[in-house]
Short mmCIF file of N, CA, C and O in Angstrom, two decimals:
data_model
loop_
_atom_site.label_atom_id
_atom_site.label_comp_id
_atom_site.label_asym_id
_atom_site.label_seq_id
_atom_site.Cartn_x
_atom_site.Cartn_y
_atom_site.Cartn_z
N MET A 1 119.41 101.94 119.73
CA MET A 1 119.83 102.41 121.00
C MET A 1 119.11 100.44 122.25
O MET A 1 117.68 100.25 121.97
N TRP A 2 119.75 100.54 122.81
CA TRP A 2 119.03 100.03 124.39
C TRP A 2 118.02 100.61 125.82
O TRP A 2 118.59 101.59 125.20
N PHE A 3 116.70 100.08 125.76
CA PHE A 3 116.12 100.59 126.07
C PHE A 3 115.61 99.27 127.01
O PHE A 3 115.60 98.16 126.82
N ALA A 4 115.36 100.01 128.63
CA ALA A 4 114.93 98.73 129.23
C ALA A 4 112.84 99.21 129.79
O ALA A 4 112.75 100.48 130.53
N ILE A 5 112.91 98.19 129.21
CA ILE A 5 110.84 97.88 130.17
C ILE A 5 110.52 97.16 131.27
O ILE A 5 111.45 96.25 130.92
N VAL A 6 110.28 97.94 132.13
CA VAL A 6 109.91 97.28 133.20
C VAL A 6 107.46 98.05 132.61
O VAL A 6 107.57 98.07 133.82
N GLY A 7 108.07 96.85 133.73
CA GLY A 7 106.33 95.85 134.00
C GLY A 7 105.97 96.12 134.98
O GLY A 7 106.44 95.35 135.67
N THR A 8 105.22 96.46 135.64
CA THR A 8 104.48 96.44 137.65
C THR A 8 103.86 95.68 137.59
O THR A 8 102.56 96.50 136.76
N ASP A 9 103.78 94.71 138.22
CA ASP A 9 101.56 94.23 138.39
C ASP A 9 101.09 94.67 138.88
O ASP A 9 101.31 95.30 140.07
N VAL A 10 100.17 94.59 138.55
CA VAL A 10 98.71 94.28 139.37
C VAL A 10 98.99 93.63 140.75
O VAL A 10 99.78 91.90 139.84
N PRO A 11 98.07 93.29 141.37
CA PRO A 11 98.08 92.99 142.64
C PRO A 11 97.30 91.83 141.63
O PRO A 11 96.52 91.46 140.65
N ASP A 12 97.86 90.22 142.81
CA ASP A 12 97.27 88.83 142.12
C ASP A 12 97.02 88.29 140.85
O ASP A 12 95.84 88.07 140.21
N SER A 13 98.76 88.47 140.22
CA SER A 13 98.00 88.14 138.38
C SER A 13 99.27 87.23 138.45
O SER A 13 98.97 86.27 136.42
N LEU A 14 98.97 86.09 139.09
CA LEU A 14 99.94 85.10 139.03
C LEU A 14 99.24 84.01 138.18
O LEU A 14 99.08 83.91 136.64
N ASP A 15 97.70 84.03 137.97
CA ASP A 15 97.08 83.56 136.96
C ASP A 15 96.77 84.46 135.94
O ASP A 15 96.98 84.00 134.78
N LYS A 16 96.60 85.17 135.80
CA LYS A 16 96.60 86.37 134.04
C LYS A 16 98.24 85.94 133.78
O LYS A 16 98.32 86.14 132.46
N ARG A 17 99.54 85.98 134.23
CA ARG A 17 101.00 85.85 134.19
C ARG A 17 100.61 84.34 133.06
O ARG A 17 101.16 84.64 132.08
N ARG A 18 100.10 83.12 134.16
CA ARG A 18 99.87 81.88 133.40
C ARG A 18 99.34 81.88 132.47
O ARG A 18 99.44 81.64 131.05
N HIS A 19 98.60 82.27 132.25
CA HIS A 19 97.69 82.64 130.50
C HIS A 19 98.05 83.08 129.58
O HIS A 19 98.38 82.64 127.51
N ALA A 20 98.64 83.93 129.84
CA ALA A 20 99.24 84.83 128.66
C ALA A 20 101.07 84.71 128.47
O ALA A 20 101.33 85.35 127.43
N ARG A 21 101.21 84.44 128.82
CA ARG A 21 103.07 83.85 128.72
C ARG A 21 103.29 82.96 127.90
O ARG A 21 104.53 83.76 127.04
N PRO A 22 102.60 82.09 126.91
CA PRO A 22 103.39 81.53 126.06
C PRO A 22 102.91 83.01 124.46
O PRO A 22 104.17 82.82 123.86
N ALA A 23 102.29 83.38 124.45
CA ALA A 23 102.89 84.60 123.08
C ALA A 23 103.13 85.60 123.91
O ALA A 23 104.04 86.40 122.81
N HIS A 24 103.51 85.97 125.40
CA HIS A 24 104.67 87.25 125.91
C HIS A 24 105.90 86.31 125.06
O HIS A 24 107.23 87.45 125.14
N LEU A 25 106.62 85.16 126.01
CA LEU A 25 107.62 84.75 125.48
C LEU A 25 107.81 84.55 123.70
O LEU A 25 108.96 84.81 123.51
N ALA A 26 106.76 83.81 123.07
CA ALA A 26 107.25 84.25 121.58
C ALA A 26 107.98 85.83 121.59
O ALA A 26 108.17 86.19 119.85
N ARG A 27 107.13 86.54 122.00
CA ARG A 27 107.99 87.88 121.32
C ARG A 27 108.72 88.21 121.55
O ARG A 27 109.49 88.66 121.10
N LEU A 28 108.83 87.66 123.29
CA LEU A 28 111.17 87.70 122.81
C LEU A 28 111.65 87.07 122.87
O LEU A 28 112.83 87.36 122.70
N GLU A 29 111.49 85.01 122.55
CA GLU A 29 112.09 84.75 121.23
C GLU A 29 111.87 85.68 119.98
O GLU A 29 113.38 85.32 119.34
N GLN A 30 111.63 86.22 119.49
CA GLN A 30 111.28 86.73 118.16
C GLN A 30 112.22 87.97 118.13
O GLN A 30 113.13 88.11 117.55
N LEU A 31 112.42 89.18 119.61
CA LEU A 31 113.87 90.20 119.39
C LEU A 31 115.17 89.12 119.20
O LEU A 31 115.60 89.15 119.25
N GLN A 32 115.26 87.70 120.31
CA GLN A 32 116.28 87.51 121.02
C GLN A 32 116.58 86.95 119.09
O GLN A 32 118.32 86.50 119.11
N ALA A 33 115.47 86.01 118.95
CA ALA A 33 116.55 85.51 117.11
C ALA A 33 117.04 86.85 116.46
O ALA A 33 117.88 86.79 115.61
N GLU A 34 116.21 88.15 117.00
CA GLU A 34 116.79 89.37 115.76
C GLU A 34 117.98 89.98 116.31
O GLU A 34 118.85 90.87 115.34
N GLY A 35 118.48 89.50 117.23
CA GLY A 35 119.96 89.73 118.05
C GLY A 35 119.15 91.37 118.47
O GLY A 35 120.51 91.60 119.22
N ARG A 36 118.09 91.06 119.18
CA ARG A 36 117.85 92.93 119.67
C ARG A 36 117.49 92.75 121.75
O ARG A 36 117.73 93.52 121.62
N LEU A 37 117.61 91.13 122.18
CA LEU A 37 117.33 91.38 123.19
C LEU A 37 118.66 90.66 124.09
O LEU A 37 119.13 90.16 123.82
N LEU A 38 119.08 91.42 124.90
CA LEU A 38 119.98 91.91 125.97
C LEU A 38 119.52 91.20 127.37
O LEU A 38 120.02 90.18 127.67
N LEU A 39 118.20 90.98 127.53
CA LEU A 39 117.67 90.66 129.26
C LEU A 39 116.42 90.49 129.08
O LEU A 39 115.85 91.78 128.43
N ALA A 40 115.98 89.33 130.22
CA ALA A 40 114.42 89.68 130.25
C ALA A 40 113.84 88.16 131.63
O ALA A 40 114.76 86.90 130.95
N GLY A 41 113.05 89.12 132.11
CA GLY A 41 112.52 88.15 132.37
C GLY A 41 111.86 88.82 134.03
O GLY A 41 112.48 89.57 134.31
N PRO A 42 111.22 87.93 135.45
CA PRO A 42 110.53 88.20 135.65
C PRO A 42 111.19 88.83 137.31
O PRO A 42 112.24 88.28 137.58
N PHE A 43 110.15 89.05 138.17
CA PHE A 43 110.55 90.24 139.62
C PHE A 43 109.68 89.33 140.37
O PHE A 43 109.02 89.00 140.34
N PRO A 44 110.25 88.33 140.92
CA PRO A 44 109.95 87.25 141.77
C PRO A 44 109.09 88.19 143.38
O PRO A 44 109.59 88.68 143.52
N ALA A 45 107.71 88.00 144.04
CA ALA A 45 107.54 88.52 144.94
C ALA A 45 108.16 88.38 146.15
O ALA A 45 107.89 88.95 146.98
N ILE A 46 108.76 86.93 146.06
CA ILE A 46 109.99 86.93 147.71
C ILE A 46 110.86 86.14 146.54
O ILE A 46 111.59 85.85 145.83
N GLU A 47 111.87 85.94 147.42
CA GLU A 47 112.83 86.16 146.90
C GLU A 47 113.69 83.81 147.05
O GLU A 47 114.37 83.65 147.97
N CYS A 48 112.92 84.01 145.46
CA CYS A 48 113.17 82.34 145.16
C CYS A 48 112.71 82.23 143.63
O CYS A 48 112.55 83.14 143.59
N ASP A 49 113.78 81.48 142.68
CA ASP A 49 113.54 80.79 141.46
C ASP A 49 112.17 81.37 140.83
O ASP A 49 111.74 81.27 140.84
N ASP A 50 111.60 79.52 142.17
CA ASP A 50 110.45 79.63 142.45
C ASP A 50 109.42 80.21 142.63
O ASP A 50 109.86 79.11 144.07
N PRO A 51 108.22 81.27 143.28
CA PRO A 51 108.03 81.78 143.69
C PRO A 51 106.95 80.67 143.85
O PRO A 51 106.09 81.26 145.41
N GLY A 52 106.58 80.20 143.63
CA GLY A 52 105.12 79.16 143.19
C GLY A 52 103.68 80.35 143.52
O GLY A 52 103.63 81.24 142.91
N PRO A 53 103.16 80.14 144.22
CA PRO A 53 101.36 81.53 144.66
C PRO A 53 102.06 82.98 144.81
O PRO A 53 101.17 83.62 144.71
N ALA A 54 103.42 82.69 145.19
CA ALA A 54 103.62 83.99 146.34
C ALA A 54 103.49 85.26 144.49
O ALA A 54 102.94 85.77 144.69
N GLY A 55 104.19 84.41 142.92
CA GLY A 55 103.76 85.06 141.99
C GLY A 55 105.16 85.57 141.94
O GLY A 55 106.73 85.72 142.13
N PHE A 56 104.64 86.84 141.25
CA PHE A 56 105.86 88.02 140.21
C PHE A 56 105.08 89.63 140.61
O PHE A 56 103.67 89.82 140.69
N THR A 57 105.95 90.59 140.96
CA THR A 57 105.63 91.46 140.92
C THR A 57 106.13 92.33 139.64
O THR A 57 105.54 93.44 139.79
N GLY A 58 107.19 92.31 138.70
CA GLY A 58 106.70 92.38 137.81
C GLY A 58 107.44 91.78 136.46
O GLY A 58 108.23 90.76 136.76
N SER A 59 107.94 92.20 135.75
CA SER A 59 108.82 92.28 134.79
C SER A 59 109.99 93.34 134.35
O SER A 59 109.83 94.72 134.45
N LEU A 60 111.25 92.73 133.40
CA LEU A 60 112.86 93.62 133.38
C LEU A 60 112.88 93.35 131.24
O LEU A 60 112.29 91.81 131.83
N ILE A 61 113.25 93.61 130.53
CA ILE A 61 113.05 93.21 129.78
C ILE A 61 113.91 94.41 129.37
O ILE A 61 113.86 95.03 129.08
N ILE A 62 115.56 94.41 128.49
CA ILE A 62 116.58 95.20 127.44
C ILE A 62 116.60 94.90 126.46
O ILE A 62 116.84 93.02 127.13
N ALA A 63 115.79 95.27 125.55
CA ALA A 63 116.26 95.36 124.22
C ALA A 63 116.37 96.22 123.65
O ALA A 63 116.22 97.25 123.80
N GLU A 64 116.75 96.18 122.23
CA GLU A 64 117.06 97.86 120.86
C GLU A 64 116.57 97.56 120.09
O GLU A 64 115.35 96.54 119.41
N PHE A 65 115.85 98.73 119.77
CA PHE A 65 114.76 99.30 119.48
C PHE A 65 115.31 100.17 118.69
O PHE A 65 116.05 101.61 119.07
N PRO A 66 114.48 100.98 117.40
CA PRO A 66 115.26 102.61 116.53
C PRO A 66 114.69 103.69 117.92
O PRO A 66 116.35 104.68 117.35
N SER A 67 114.05 103.94 118.30
CA SER A 67 113.60 104.78 118.91
C SER A 67 112.67 104.65 120.03
O SER A 67 112.17 103.47 120.69
N GLN A 68 112.88 105.15 121.92
CA GLN A 68 111.60 105.67 122.96
C GLN A 68 110.50 105.61 122.43
O GLN A 68 109.69 104.47 122.47
N ALA A 69 110.08 105.77 120.62
CA ALA A 69 108.39 105.40 120.89
C ALA A 69 108.53 103.99 119.79
O ALA A 69 107.19 103.49 120.30
N ASP A 70 109.79 103.88 119.43
CA ASP A 70 108.89 101.73 119.02
C ASP A 70 108.89 101.24 120.30
O ASP A 70 108.68 100.04 119.83
N ALA A 71 110.59 101.45 122.06
CA ALA A 71 109.90 100.78 122.23
C ALA A 71 108.97 100.26 123.03
O ALA A 71 108.14 100.12 123.17
N ARG A 72 108.24 101.74 123.07
CA ARG A 72 107.24 101.80 123.93
C ARG A 72 105.65 101.28 122.90
O ARG A 72 105.10 101.14 123.93
N ARG A 73 105.76 101.10 121.68
CA ARG A 73 104.40 100.69 121.13
C ARG A 73 104.62 98.52 120.76
O ARG A 73 103.80 98.49 121.36
N TRP A 74 106.43 99.10 120.67
CA TRP A 74 106.73 97.58 121.30
C TRP A 74 105.87 96.71 122.85
O TRP A 74 104.76 95.94 123.04
N ALA A 75 105.98 97.43 123.56
CA ALA A 75 105.18 97.54 125.77
C ALA A 75 104.12 97.21 124.43
O ALA A 75 103.34 96.73 125.81
N ASP A 76 103.93 98.13 124.94
CA ASP A 76 101.79 98.69 125.31
C ASP A 76 101.19 97.02 123.99
O ASP A 76 99.69 97.18 123.87
N ALA A 77 101.74 96.62 122.80
CA ALA A 77 101.62 94.99 122.87
C ALA A 77 101.78 94.05 123.13
O ALA A 77 101.50 93.18 122.79
N ASP A 78 102.00 94.25 124.02
CA ASP A 78 102.80 93.21 124.69
C ASP A 78 101.29 92.00 125.07
O ASP A 78 100.36 93.12 125.36
N PRO A 79 101.58 91.55 125.22
CA PRO A 79 100.25 90.20 125.72
C PRO A 79 99.97 90.88 127.46
O PRO A 79 99.00 90.10 127.14
N TYR A 80 101.08 90.27 128.01
CA TYR A 80 101.16 90.55 129.06
C TYR A 80 100.18 92.59 128.99
O TYR A 80 99.16 92.17 130.34
N VAL A 81 100.21 92.99 128.37
CA VAL A 81 99.71 94.23 129.54
C VAL A 81 97.93 93.90 128.23
O VAL A 81 97.06 94.47 129.17
N ALA A 82 97.49 92.96 127.73
CA ALA A 82 96.18 92.81 126.51
C ALA A 82 95.04 91.72 128.14
O ALA A 82 94.48 92.56 127.99
N ALA A 83 96.39 91.29 129.27
CA ALA A 83 95.85 90.33 129.62
C ALA A 83 95.71 91.36 131.25
O ALA A 83 95.39 90.01 131.87
N GLY A 84 95.91 92.81 131.38
CA GLY A 84 95.56 93.09 132.16
C GLY A 84 96.85 92.55 133.52
O GLY A 84 96.18 92.66 134.83
N VAL A 85 97.45 91.61 133.21
CA VAL A 85 99.70 91.50 133.96
C VAL A 85 99.64 93.16 134.34
O VAL A 85 100.21 92.86 136.07
N TYR A 86 99.56 94.45 133.74
CA TYR A 86 100.82 95.36 134.11
C TYR A 86 99.59 95.94 134.85
O TYR A 86 98.71 96.94 133.92
N ALA A 87 100.36 96.96 135.28
CA ALA A 87 99.09 98.18 136.23
C ALA A 87 99.74 99.06 135.45
O ALA A 87 99.40 100.41 135.05
N ALA A 88 101.54 98.93 134.89
CA ALA A 88 101.91 100.68 134.46
C ALA A 88 103.47 100.08 134.00
O ALA A 88 103.53 98.46 134.00
N VAL A 89 103.41 100.44 132.67
CA VAL A 89 104.78 99.81 131.89
C VAL A 89 105.63 101.28 131.88
O VAL A 89 105.94 102.26 131.50
N GLU A 90 107.21 101.23 132.25
CA GLU A 90 107.59 102.50 131.88
C GLU A 90 108.78 101.82 131.38
O GLU A 90 109.33 100.97 130.91
N VAL A 91 109.63 102.52 129.85
CA VAL A 91 109.82 102.31 129.05
C VAL A 91 111.36 103.90 129.18
O VAL A 91 111.24 105.13 129.07
N LYS A 92 112.58 103.03 129.68
CA LYS A 92 113.38 104.25 129.51
C LYS A 92 114.64 104.01 128.76
O LYS A 92 114.82 102.20 128.79
N PRO A 93 115.27 104.87 128.31
CA PRO A 93 116.82 104.39 128.05
C PRO A 93 118.03 103.53 128.57
O PRO A 93 118.08 104.44 129.58
N PHE A 94 118.28 102.79 127.94
CA PHE A 94 119.44 102.16 128.62
C PHE A 94 120.76 102.21 128.14
O PHE A 94 120.68 101.52 127.01
N ARG A 95 122.10 102.04 128.51
CA ARG A 95 123.10 102.22 128.31
C ARG A 95 124.06 101.06 129.16
O ARG A 95 124.17 101.82 130.47
N LYS A 96 124.41 99.91 127.94
CA LYS A 96 124.87 99.30 128.90
C LYS A 96 126.56 99.56 129.22
O LYS A 96 126.95 100.00 128.17
N THR A 97 126.75 99.29 130.04
CA THR A 97 128.33 99.67 130.68
C THR A 97 129.11 98.84 130.88
O THR A 97 129.89 98.76 130.21
N LEU A 98 128.68 97.79 131.56
CA LEU A 98 129.16 96.40 132.19
C LEU A 98 128.38 95.14 131.50
O LEU A 98 127.66 95.20 131.88
N PRO A 99 128.48 94.14 131.64
CA PRO A 99 130.16 93.62 131.74
C PRO A 99 130.11 93.92 129.23
O PRO A 99 129.65 94.30 128.81
#
């Protein structure tokens, strides 16, 4: 099943994000290589693809896992969690309807 993983950043997370980003992306690339990643990306803090120093407010990952518990374990092991980027991480089942 698909699961939506929504990470909400702590205030002023940009430097922490930059530091942990290579390891975070490597995990996403592994999901993609396995055919289990639907989409992933950050939420810019302002209406702009590159928010510069305004940074980001969180991230969305939609990926396939055998269970919600598996998705939670994967999310809890994210380098952004270890680096203190996320204040909270929510994991919810997701049903793709369109397109």
